[in-house]
Amino acid sequence: MARVCLPHIWVLILAFFLAVPVYADKTPDNPRPADGDVIIPLPDNRQMVFRPVFLGLGGAPFAQRSFRMGDPDGGFKEHPTGVSLSGSFLGEGKFGKDWLYYMAKYEVNQGQWAAVNGLPAPDRKTADTPITNITWFEAQQFLDKLNQWLFANALDKLPTSGGSKGFVRLPLEAEWEFAARGGAQVSADVFDRRTPYQQRLSSCEWFAGPKSSHGKLKAVGRLNPNPLGLYDMLGNVAEMTWGLYMIEYYQGRPGGFVARGGHYLSSEKRLRSSLRTEEPFYIARGSAPPTPNKKATLGMRPVLAAVVFGDRNTAQTYAEAWDIYRNGTGADTPAAVSTAPTSQKTRVSIDQAGQYLARLEEMAADNPGMQQELGRLKSVMADVQFIQAKADGETAYAWFKIAAERGFFVYLESKKLPMVHKLIEAAKAGKREAMIEKLTTRRAEIEANIRQSMENYSISLRQLETLDQEARQTGETRYLQFLLENNAAQQVRAAKLVAAHLQTLVKTKRTAIEDWLNELSTLGL
């Protein structure tokens, strides 16, 4: 009996201390099972696993997540652009009902491809590697076959939205990038990074070179996932999307289809969440007929989605909520406004009103009374602009002051860390355990102070970004004058860093929290 029970005891002890969950449903199609996996069956006892991608905005009918796609490092083809994204299903998020869509946890592998297409099972050595060398049209045919099989054999396994069952399709660019960046699971600063990983990129993605792929395609799910539990998002194989390529994402001249992410032959420095490539549907080969485009580095990762108006009740709910949405939160979506500062958006509206007034003045040329009233209205509008400009200047000063003070506090706290490190090493050398514990706690407190201050610093700069250049300049000048009058030379350096970092944010539309921290910790010296 002891021989039977002892191994189980050790398993329990190891699971307790190492916190390593043991899952019973590990399969070739789900090598890294986890809580929250949504599994749908495939023919031949295969599976396809999806992860929920929550928007983090609650369950209102028109809840949409506005964010910026792109990255300045990608040049004009990835210029930061505001987009808005909604989900297909209502689920239970961190704080109650929330909209979401489901993205495949892994890239479609060769075993799944064979099962859905009714082909012979591939060799075991390649069955769990991504399917490649397929055309965009073949990917669509695969998804069509899969949907028809699911509706005929596993309808109860599909999620439901508004009385409509979900279906599988290629992701939109916005869906892909939102998930690649970590979605609502990460902070705004992490979302803005080139990649959302805390670990080395080589522990999360396959790319070219001897420290990663060695130039070979790899089995899915062998490295660490991104914050949403998605594997191989940025490497291994590039992934097809649904949409046509447009330089500015959703406007401009449409071209081929869009592939997202890098692959096992991409350099490490090329991998980023914003990476996008235009792929032609056909390849011309001299005088021969063109052939559909297929590559050894291009695969697919579907999403689970649903139709918007699944039944009459859903359509009626949306109709009743439209005006409230459009005049409320919807007024701030990219569909209604650009990424310009708030004051600039207001000025555009006032300019439009001025154009309407000019037309009315022409119409009222023979009506002195109307001309007088229109003149009064123009005067009121001018007063509103003056009051707004003054208020924006006061707001900019307040946020600039907060940012500079937080930045200077980061500098002061950062100065303490080297001394604390030295004291810890000295305490270790003297084997003074109580002092080591005390100093380690103190170091953790300093690091926590720096993290919190950097979060506040980032928030302050984001608030300043919403104001126009004139207001920002007013706030900066006023605060620098205040510091000079009080002989605060070090604080002046902190304030100048705020101005530089704000200029970067306004230009790139991205925070650079690590770079900012490095510069603030020395005040740029």
Tab-separated table of N, CA and C in Angstrom, residues 385-513:
chain	number	residue	atom	x	y	z
A	385	GLN	N	-14.081	80.293	-26.857
A	385	GLN	CA	-12.735	79.889	-27.265
A	385	GLN	C	-11.686	80.460	-26.316
A	386	PHE	N	-11.871	81.717	-25.917
A	386	PHE	CA	-10.919	82.341	-24.999
A	386	PHE	C	-10.921	81.643	-23.651
A	387	ILE	N	-12.127	81.357	-23.142
A	387	ILE	CA	-12.238	80.691	-21.835
A	387	ILE	C	-11.636	79.293	-21.897
A	388	GLN	N	-11.892	78.601	-22.991
A	388	GLN	CA	-11.350	77.252	-23.130
A	388	GLN	C	-9.832	77.273	-23.187
A	389	ALA	N	-9.268	78.221	-23.961
A	389	ALA	CA	-7.812	78.313	-24.066
A	389	ALA	C	-7.189	78.591	-22.707
A	390	LYS	N	-7.810	79.453	-21.938
A	390	LYS	CA	-7.296	79.755	-20.600
A	390	LYS	C	-7.385	78.538	-19.693
A	391	ALA	N	-8.516	77.841	-19.753
A	391	ALA	CA	-8.689	76.639	-18.929
A	391	ALA	C	-7.698	75.550	-19.333
A	392	ASP	N	-7.451	75.410	-20.638
A	392	ASP	CA	-6.479	74.417	-21.103
A	392	ASP	C	-5.079	74.734	-20.611
A	393	GLY	N	-4.744	76.023	-20.577
A	393	GLY	CA	-3.436	76.412	-20.060
A	393	GLY	C	-3.285	76.067	-18.589
A	394	GLU	N	-4.342	76.300	-17.800
A	394	GLU	CA	-4.309	75.952	-16.376
A	394	GLU	C	-4.194	74.441	-16.191
A	395	THR	N	-4.933	73.694	-17.005
A	395	THR	CA	-4.882	72.233	-16.927
A	395	THR	C	-3.492	71.718	-17.283
A	396	ALA	N	-2.912	72.288	-18.338
A	396	ALA	CA	-1.575	71.865	-18.752
A	396	ALA	C	-0.553	72.146	-17.661
A	397	TYR	N	-0.645	73.289	-17.015
A	397	TYR	CA	0.281	73.618	-15.926
A	397	TYR	C	0.168	72.597	-14.800
A	398	ALA	N	-1.066	72.252	-14.437
A	398	ALA	CA	-1.275	71.304	-13.334
A	398	ALA	C	-0.687	69.930	-13.662
A	399	TRP	N	-0.963	69.421	-14.872
A	399	TRP	CA	-0.457	68.105	-15.234
A	399	TRP	C	1.050	68.121	-15.429
A	400	PHE	N	1.586	69.229	-15.958
A	400	PHE	CA	3.027	69.335	-16.134
A	400	PHE	C	3.726	69.327	-14.777
A	401	LYS	N	3.145	70.028	-13.830
A	401	LYS	CA	3.699	70.081	-12.479
A	401	LYS	C	3.689	68.699	-11.829
A	402	ILE	N	2.579	67.981	-11.974
A	402	ILE	CA	2.480	66.633	-11.407
A	402	ILE	C	3.521	65.711	-12.036
A	403	ALA	N	3.635	65.772	-13.371
A	403	ALA	CA	4.597	64.908	-14.060
A	403	ALA	C	6.022	65.210	-13.620
A	404	ALA	N	6.374	66.494	-13.534
A	404	ALA	CA	7.732	66.865	-13.140
A	404	ALA	C	8.025	66.446	-11.706
A	405	GLU	N	7.068	66.595	-10.834
A	405	GLU	CA	7.274	66.202	-9.437
A	405	GLU	C	7.412	64.684	-9.321
A	406	ARG	N	6.610	63.948	-10.065
A	406	ARG	CA	6.734	62.485	-10.046
A	406	ARG	C	8.080	62.063	-10.632
A	407	GLY	N	8.496	62.736	-11.718
A	407	GLY	CA	9.769	62.410	-12.317
A	407	GLY	C	10.941	62.692	-11.393
A	408	PHE	N	10.881	63.800	-10.679
A	408	PHE	CA	11.952	64.130	-9.740
A	408	PHE	C	11.962	63.156	-8.572
A	409	PHE	N	10.789	62.711	-8.142
A	409	PHE	CA	10.715	61.714	-7.069
A	409	PHE	C	11.352	60.397	-7.514
A	410	VAL	N	11.144	60.023	-8.775
A	410	VAL	CA	11.784	58.820	-9.317
A	410	VAL	C	13.303	58.959	-9.231
A	411	TYR	N	13.801	60.126	-9.558
A	411	TYR	CA	15.249	60.380	-9.478
A	411	TYR	C	15.743	60.200	-8.045
A	412	LEU	N	15.039	60.785	-7.076
A	412	LEU	CA	15.458	60.694	-5.683
A	412	LEU	C	15.437	59.248	-5.186
A	413	GLU	N	14.385	58.507	-5.537
A	413	GLU	CA	14.286	57.115	-5.108
A	413	GLU	C	15.343	56.253	-5.792
A	414	SER	N	15.597	56.533	-7.077
A	414	SER	CA	16.586	55.741	-7.817
A	414	SER	C	17.981	55.916	-7.231
A	415	LYS	N	18.271	57.107	-6.703
A	415	LYS	CA	19.579	57.351	-6.095
A	415	LYS	C	19.824	56.468	-4.878
A	416	LYS	N	18.743	56.034	-4.228
A	416	LYS	CA	18.873	55.237	-3.019
A	416	LYS	C	19.244	53.777	-3.318
A	417	LEU	N	18.852	53.305	-4.497
A	417	LEU	CA	19.003	51.878	-4.785
A	417	LEU	C	20.452	51.393	-4.766
A	418	PRO	N	21.418	52.091	-5.388
A	418	PRO	CA	22.802	51.581	-5.343
A	418	PRO	C	23.326	51.407	-3.923
A	419	MET	N	23.030	52.353	-3.036
A	419	MET	CA	23.489	52.241	-1.653
A	419	MET	C	22.840	51.060	-0.949
A	420	VAL	N	21.531	50.866	-1.199
A	420	VAL	CA	20.841	49.731	-0.588
A	420	VAL	C	21.428	48.422	-1.091
A	421	HIS	N	21.746	48.362	-2.389
A	421	HIS	CA	22.372	47.161	-2.943
A	421	HIS	C	23.706	46.870	-2.246
A	422	LYS	N	24.524	47.910	-2.055
A	422	LYS	CA	25.822	47.735	-1.394
A	422	LYS	C	25.647	47.251	0.042
A	423	LEU	N	24.672	47.821	0.747
A	423	LEU	CA	24.430	47.411	2.124
A	423	LEU	C	23.961	45.960	2.208
A	424	ILE	N	23.154	45.548	1.235
A	424	ILE	CA	22.692	44.153	1.220
A	424	ILE	C	23.868	43.212	1.010
A	425	GLU	N	24.749	43.559	0.063
A	425	GLU	CA	25.916	42.714	-0.188
A	425	GLU	C	26.827	42.652	1.041
A	426	ALA	N	26.971	43.795	1.727
A	426	ALA	CA	27.781	43.806	2.947
A	426	ALA	C	27.150	42.949	4.032
A	427	ALA	N	25.825	43.026	4.145
A	427	ALA	CA	25.126	42.224	5.152
A	427	ALA	C	25.244	40.733	4.830
A	428	LYS	N	25.194	40.407	3.515
A	428	LYS	CA	25.363	39.005	3.124
A	428	LYS	C	26.759	38.518	3.462
A	429	ALA	N	27.745	39.373	3.223
A	429	ALA	CA	29.121	38.988	3.534
A	429	ALA	C	29.304	38.754	5.026
A	430	GLY	N	28.602	39.535	5.833
A	430	GLY	CA	28.681	39.375	7.284
A	430	GLY	C	27.678	38.390	7.843
A	431	LYS	N	26.862	37.789	6.944
A	431	LYS	CA	25.850	36.802	7.330
A	431	LYS	C	24.915	37.343	8.411
A	432	ARG	N	24.513	38.602	8.220
A	432	ARG	CA	23.577	39.226	9.152
A	432	ARG	C	22.164	39.100	8.572
A	433	GLU	N	21.514	38.023	8.909
A	433	GLU	CA	20.240	37.670	8.292
A	433	GLU	C	19.155	38.719	8.569
A	434	ALA	N	19.089	39.210	9.786
A	434	ALA	CA	18.060	40.195	10.130
A	434	ALA	C	18.236	41.465	9.301
A	435	MET	N	19.488	41.900	9.142
A	435	MET	CA	19.754	43.098	8.355
A	435	MET	C	19.453	42.864	6.878
A	436	ILE	N	19.779	41.654	6.390
A	436	ILE	CA	19.481	41.325	4.990
A	436	ILE	C	17.978	41.430	4.741
A	437	GLU	N	17.192	40.864	5.638
A	437	GLU	CA	15.733	40.894	5.479
A	437	GLU	C	15.218	42.330	5.515
A	438	LYS	N	15.743	43.125	6.439
A	438	LYS	CA	15.299	44.517	6.563
A	438	LYS	C	15.642	45.313	5.312
A	439	LEU	N	16.865	45.152	4.831
A	439	LEU	CA	17.291	45.895	3.649
A	439	LEU	C	16.571	45.426	2.392
A	440	THR	N	16.312	44.125	2.297
A	440	THR	CA	15.572	43.602	1.139
A	440	THR	C	14.161	44.181	1.101
A	441	THR	N	13.537	44.285	2.272
A	441	THR	CA	12.211	44.898	2.356
A	441	THR	C	12.268	46.357	1.931
A	442	ARG	N	13.310	47.047	2.388
A	442	ARG	CA	13.457	48.457	2.020
A	442	ARG	C	13.655	48.616	0.518
A	443	ARG	N	14.457	47.734	-0.076
A	443	ARG	CA	14.658	47.795	-1.522
A	443	ARG	C	13.337	47.591	-2.263
A	444	ALA	N	12.544	46.645	-1.800
A	444	ALA	CA	11.244	46.388	-2.432
A	444	ALA	C	10.337	47.608	-2.315
A	445	GLU	N	10.395	48.301	-1.185
A	445	GLU	CA	9.579	49.506	-0.999
A	445	GLU	C	10.007	50.601	-1.985
A	446	ILE	N	11.316	50.779	-2.148
A	446	ILE	CA	11.818	51.798	-3.080
A	446	ILE	C	11.394	51.464	-4.507
A	447	GLU	N	11.540	50.192	-4.891
A	447	GLU	CA	11.165	49.792	-6.244
A	447	GLU	C	9.666	49.963	-6.479
A	448	ALA	N	8.868	49.684	-5.439
A	448	ALA	CA	7.413	49.880	-5.561
A	448	ALA	C	7.086	51.366	-5.713
A	449	ASN	N	7.803	52.214	-4.967
A	449	ASN	CA	7.603	53.657	-5.091
A	449	ASN	C	7.914	54.132	-6.511
A	450	ILE	N	8.989	53.598	-7.080
A	450	ILE	CA	9.380	53.991	-8.439
A	450	ILE	C	8.327	53.537	-9.449
A	451	ARG	N	7.842	52.296	-9.316
A	451	ARG	CA	6.820	51.798	-10.247
A	451	ARG	C	5.554	52.643	-10.181
A	452	GLN	N	5.109	52.955	-8.958
A	452	GLN	CA	3.895	53.744	-8.805
A	452	GLN	C	4.077	55.147	-9.362
A	453	SER	N	5.253	55.729	-9.117
A	453	SER	CA	5.516	57.076	-9.624
A	453	SER	C	5.568	57.078	-11.150
A	454	MET	N	6.145	56.045	-11.748
A	454	MET	CA	6.195	55.980	-13.201
A	454	MET	C	4.807	55.806	-13.801
A	455	GLU	N	3.942	55.078	-13.099
A	455	GLU	CA	2.561	54.950	-13.578
A	455	GLU	C	1.866	56.307	-13.554
A	456	ASN	N	2.054	57.063	-12.448
A	456	ASN	CA	1.478	58.404	-12.358
A	456	ASN	C	2.091	59.338	-13.400
A	457	TYR	N	3.385	59.176	-13.629
A	457	TYR	CA	4.084	59.977	-14.630
A	457	TYR	C	3.477	59.740	-16.015
A	458	SER	N	3.273	58.476	-16.344
A	458	SER	CA	2.687	58.133	-17.638
A	458	SER	C	1.280	58.696	-17.785
A	459	ILE	N	0.485	58.594	-16.724
A	459	ILE	CA	-0.887	59.122	-16.759
A	459	ILE	C	-0.864	60.626	-17.001
A	460	SER	N	0.052	61.323	-16.336
A	460	SER	CA	0.149	62.772	-16.496
A	460	SER	C	0.475	63.150	-17.937
A	461	LEU	N	1.422	62.434	-18.526
A	461	LEU	CA	1.773	62.736	-19.915
A	461	LEU	C	0.633	62.421	-20.875
A	462	ARG	N	-0.112	61.375	-20.583
A	462	ARG	CA	-1.264	61.043	-21.432
A	462	ARG	C	-2.315	62.149	-21.353
A	463	GLN	N	-2.486	62.725	-20.169
A	463	GLN	CA	-3.431	63.825	-20.027
A	463	GLN	C	-2.943	65.059	-20.791
A	464	LEU	N	-1.649	65.334	-20.717
A	464	LEU	CA	-1.091	66.469	-21.454
A	464	LEU	C	-1.241	66.276	-22.964
A	465	GLU	N	-1.163	65.028	-23.411
A	465	GLU	CA	-1.277	64.753	-24.839
A	465	GLU	C	-2.647	65.149	-25.390
A	466	THR	N	-3.673	65.147	-24.522
A	466	THR	CA	-5.022	65.482	-24.993
A	466	THR	C	-5.193	66.975	-25.243
A	467	LEU	N	-4.228	67.792	-24.809
A	467	LEU	CA	-4.303	69.239	-24.995
A	467	LEU	C	-3.521	69.640	-26.234
A	468	ASP	N	-3.824	70.822	-26.754
A	468	ASP	CA	-3.114	71.240	-27.966
A	468	ASP	C	-1.738	71.807	-27.629
A	469	GLN	N	-0.951	72.042	-28.668
A	469	GLN	CA	0.433	72.477	-28.505
A	469	GLN	C	0.525	73.792	-27.740
A	470	GLU	N	-0.373	74.717	-28.028
A	470	GLU	CA	-0.331	76.016	-27.359
A	470	GLU	C	-0.534	75.880	-25.861
A	471	ALA	N	-1.505	75.059	-25.461
A	471	ALA	CA	-1.765	74.859	-24.037
A	471	ALA	C	-0.587	74.161	-23.366
A	472	ARG	N	-0.030	73.150	-24.042
A	472	ARG	CA	1.116	72.439	-23.462
A	472	ARG	C	2.306	73.376	-23.273
A	473	GLN	N	2.545	74.236	-24.259
A	473	GLN	CA	3.658	75.180	-24.173
A	473	GLN	C	3.433	76.184	-23.049
A	474	THR	N	2.189	76.606	-22.882
A	474	THR	CA	1.857	77.535	-21.800
A	474	THR	C	2.136	76.904	-20.439
A	475	GLY	N	1.706	75.670	-20.266
A	475	GLY	CA	1.927	74.984	-18.999
A	475	GLY	C	3.403	74.770	-18.717
A	476	GLU	N	4.162	74.370	-19.739
A	476	GLU	CA	5.593	74.137	-19.569
A	476	GLU	C	6.326	75.424	-19.207
A	477	THR	N	6.066	76.494	-19.950
A	477	THR	CA	6.746	77.772	-19.705
A	477	THR	C	6.455	78.292	-18.307
A	478	ARG	N	5.212	78.227	-17.916
A	478	ARG	CA	4.827	78.733	-16.600
A	478	ARG	C	5.503	77.950	-15.484
A	479	TYR	N	5.576	76.624	-15.626
A	479	TYR	CA	6.173	75.822	-14.564
A	479	TYR	C	7.687	76.012	-14.509
A	480	LEU	N	8.349	76.104	-15.654
A	480	LEU	CA	9.790	76.357	-15.661
A	480	LEU	C	10.109	77.709	-15.033
A	481	GLN	N	9.271	78.703	-15.298
A	481	GLN	CA	9.470	80.009	-14.684
A	481	GLN	C	9.351	79.922	-13.171
A	482	PHE	N	8.385	79.142	-12.712
A	482	PHE	CA	8.200	78.941	-11.264
A	482	PHE	C	9.452	78.318	-10.637
A	483	LEU	N	10.017	77.305	-11.300
A	483	LEU	CA	11.208	76.640	-10.767
A	483	LEU	C	12.417	77.578	-10.749
A	484	LEU	N	12.592	78.361	-11.826
A	484	LEU	CA	13.725	79.268	-11.894
A	484	LEU	C	13.647	80.336	-10.811
A	485	GLU	N	12.446	80.795	-10.542
A	485	GLU	CA	12.267	81.804	-9.491
A	485	GLU	C	12.594	81.235	-8.113
A	486	ASN	N	12.529	79.914	-7.980
A	486	ASN	CA	12.800	79.282	-6.690
A	486	ASN	C	14.147	78.555	-6.670
A	487	ASN	N	14.991	78.842	-7.675
A	487	ASN	CA	16.345	78.283	-7.732
A	487	ASN	C	16.369	76.758	-7.608
A	488	ALA	N	15.456	76.099	-8.304
A	488	ALA	CA	15.356	74.634	-8.235
A	488	ALA	C	15.975	74.042	-9.501
A	489	ALA	N	17.305	74.018	-9.553
A	489	ALA	CA	18.003	73.610	-10.769
A	489	ALA	C	17.748	72.155	-11.130
A	490	GLN	N	17.792	71.268	-10.144
A	490	GLN	CA	17.575	69.840	-10.438
A	490	GLN	C	16.156	69.596	-10.939
A	491	GLN	N	15.189	70.274	-10.314
A	491	GLN	CA	13.805	70.121	-10.777
A	491	GLN	C	13.628	70.637	-12.194
A	492	VAL	N	14.439	71.638	-12.568
A	492	VAL	CA	14.372	72.142	-13.943
A	492	VAL	C	14.763	71.040	-14.928
A	493	ARG	N	15.799	70.262	-14.593
A	493	ARG	CA	16.195	69.154	-15.474
A	493	ARG	C	15.078	68.128	-15.596
A	494	ALA	N	14.403	67.857	-14.468
A	494	ALA	CA	13.263	66.928	-14.512
A	494	ALA	C	12.161	67.472	-15.408
A	495	ALA	N	11.889	68.791	-15.306
A	495	ALA	CA	10.837	69.392	-16.120
A	495	ALA	C	11.186	69.341	-17.601
A	496	LYS	N	12.469	69.540	-17.924
A	496	LYS	CA	12.872	69.474	-19.330
A	496	LYS	C	12.745	68.050	-19.883
A	497	LEU	N	12.974	67.045	-19.023
A	497	LEU	CA	12.746	65.668	-19.459
A	497	LEU	C	11.268	65.419	-19.710
A	498	VAL	N	10.413	66.000	-18.868
A	498	VAL	CA	8.969	65.881	-19.096
A	498	VAL	C	8.619	66.419	-20.481
A	499	ALA	N	9.155	67.581	-20.803
A	499	ALA	CA	8.875	68.189	-22.104
A	499	ALA	C	9.352	67.292	-23.251
A	500	ALA	N	10.547	66.693	-23.088
A	500	ALA	CA	11.072	65.814	-24.134
A	500	ALA	C	10.235	64.554	-24.277
A	501	HIS	N	9.857	63.972	-23.144
A	501	HIS	CA	9.053	62.754	-23.192
A	501	HIS	C	7.665	63.033	-23.756
A	502	LEU	N	7.115	64.182	-23.420
A	502	LEU	CA	5.808	64.552	-23.956
A	502	LEU	C	5.882	64.736	-25.465
A	503	GLN	N	6.946	65.329	-25.923
A	503	GLN	CA	7.127	65.508	-27.365
A	503	GLN	C	7.184	64.153	-28.076
A	504	THR	N	7.869	63.184	-27.458
A	504	THR	CA	7.929	61.833	-28.018
A	504	THR	C	6.548	61.196	-28.068
A	505	LEU	N	5.799	61.340	-26.984
A	505	LEU	CA	4.458	60.751	-26.932
A	505	LEU	C	3.539	61.365	-27.974
A	506	VAL	N	3.595	62.688	-28.115
A	506	VAL	CA	2.748	63.366	-29.095
A	506	VAL	C	3.095	62.913	-30.512
A	507	LYS	N	4.384	62.692	-30.752
A	507	LYS	CA	4.835	62.320	-32.093
A	507	LYS	C	4.547	60.868	-32.425
A	508	THR	N	4.848	59.960	-31.485
A	508	THR	CA	4.743	58.526	-31.773
A	508	THR	C	3.430	57.909	-31.333
A	509	LYS	N	2.706	58.602	-30.446
A	509	LYS	CA	1.462	58.074	-29.875
A	509	LYS	C	1.698	56.817	-29.035
A	510	ARG	N	2.925	56.662	-28.547
A	510	ARG	CA	3.280	55.507	-27.734
A	510	ARG	C	4.108	55.946	-26.536
A	511	THR	N	3.846	55.353	-25.380
A	511	THR	CA	4.689	55.578	-24.222
A	511	THR	C	5.959	54.736	-24.349
A	512	ALA	N	7.009	55.183	-23.698
A	512	ALA	CA	8.290	54.455	-23.691
A	512	ALA	C	8.778	54.425	-22.252
A	513	ILE	N	8.045	53.691	-21.413
A	513	ILE	CA	8.209	53.805	-19.973
A	513	ILE	C	9.598	53.391	-19.500
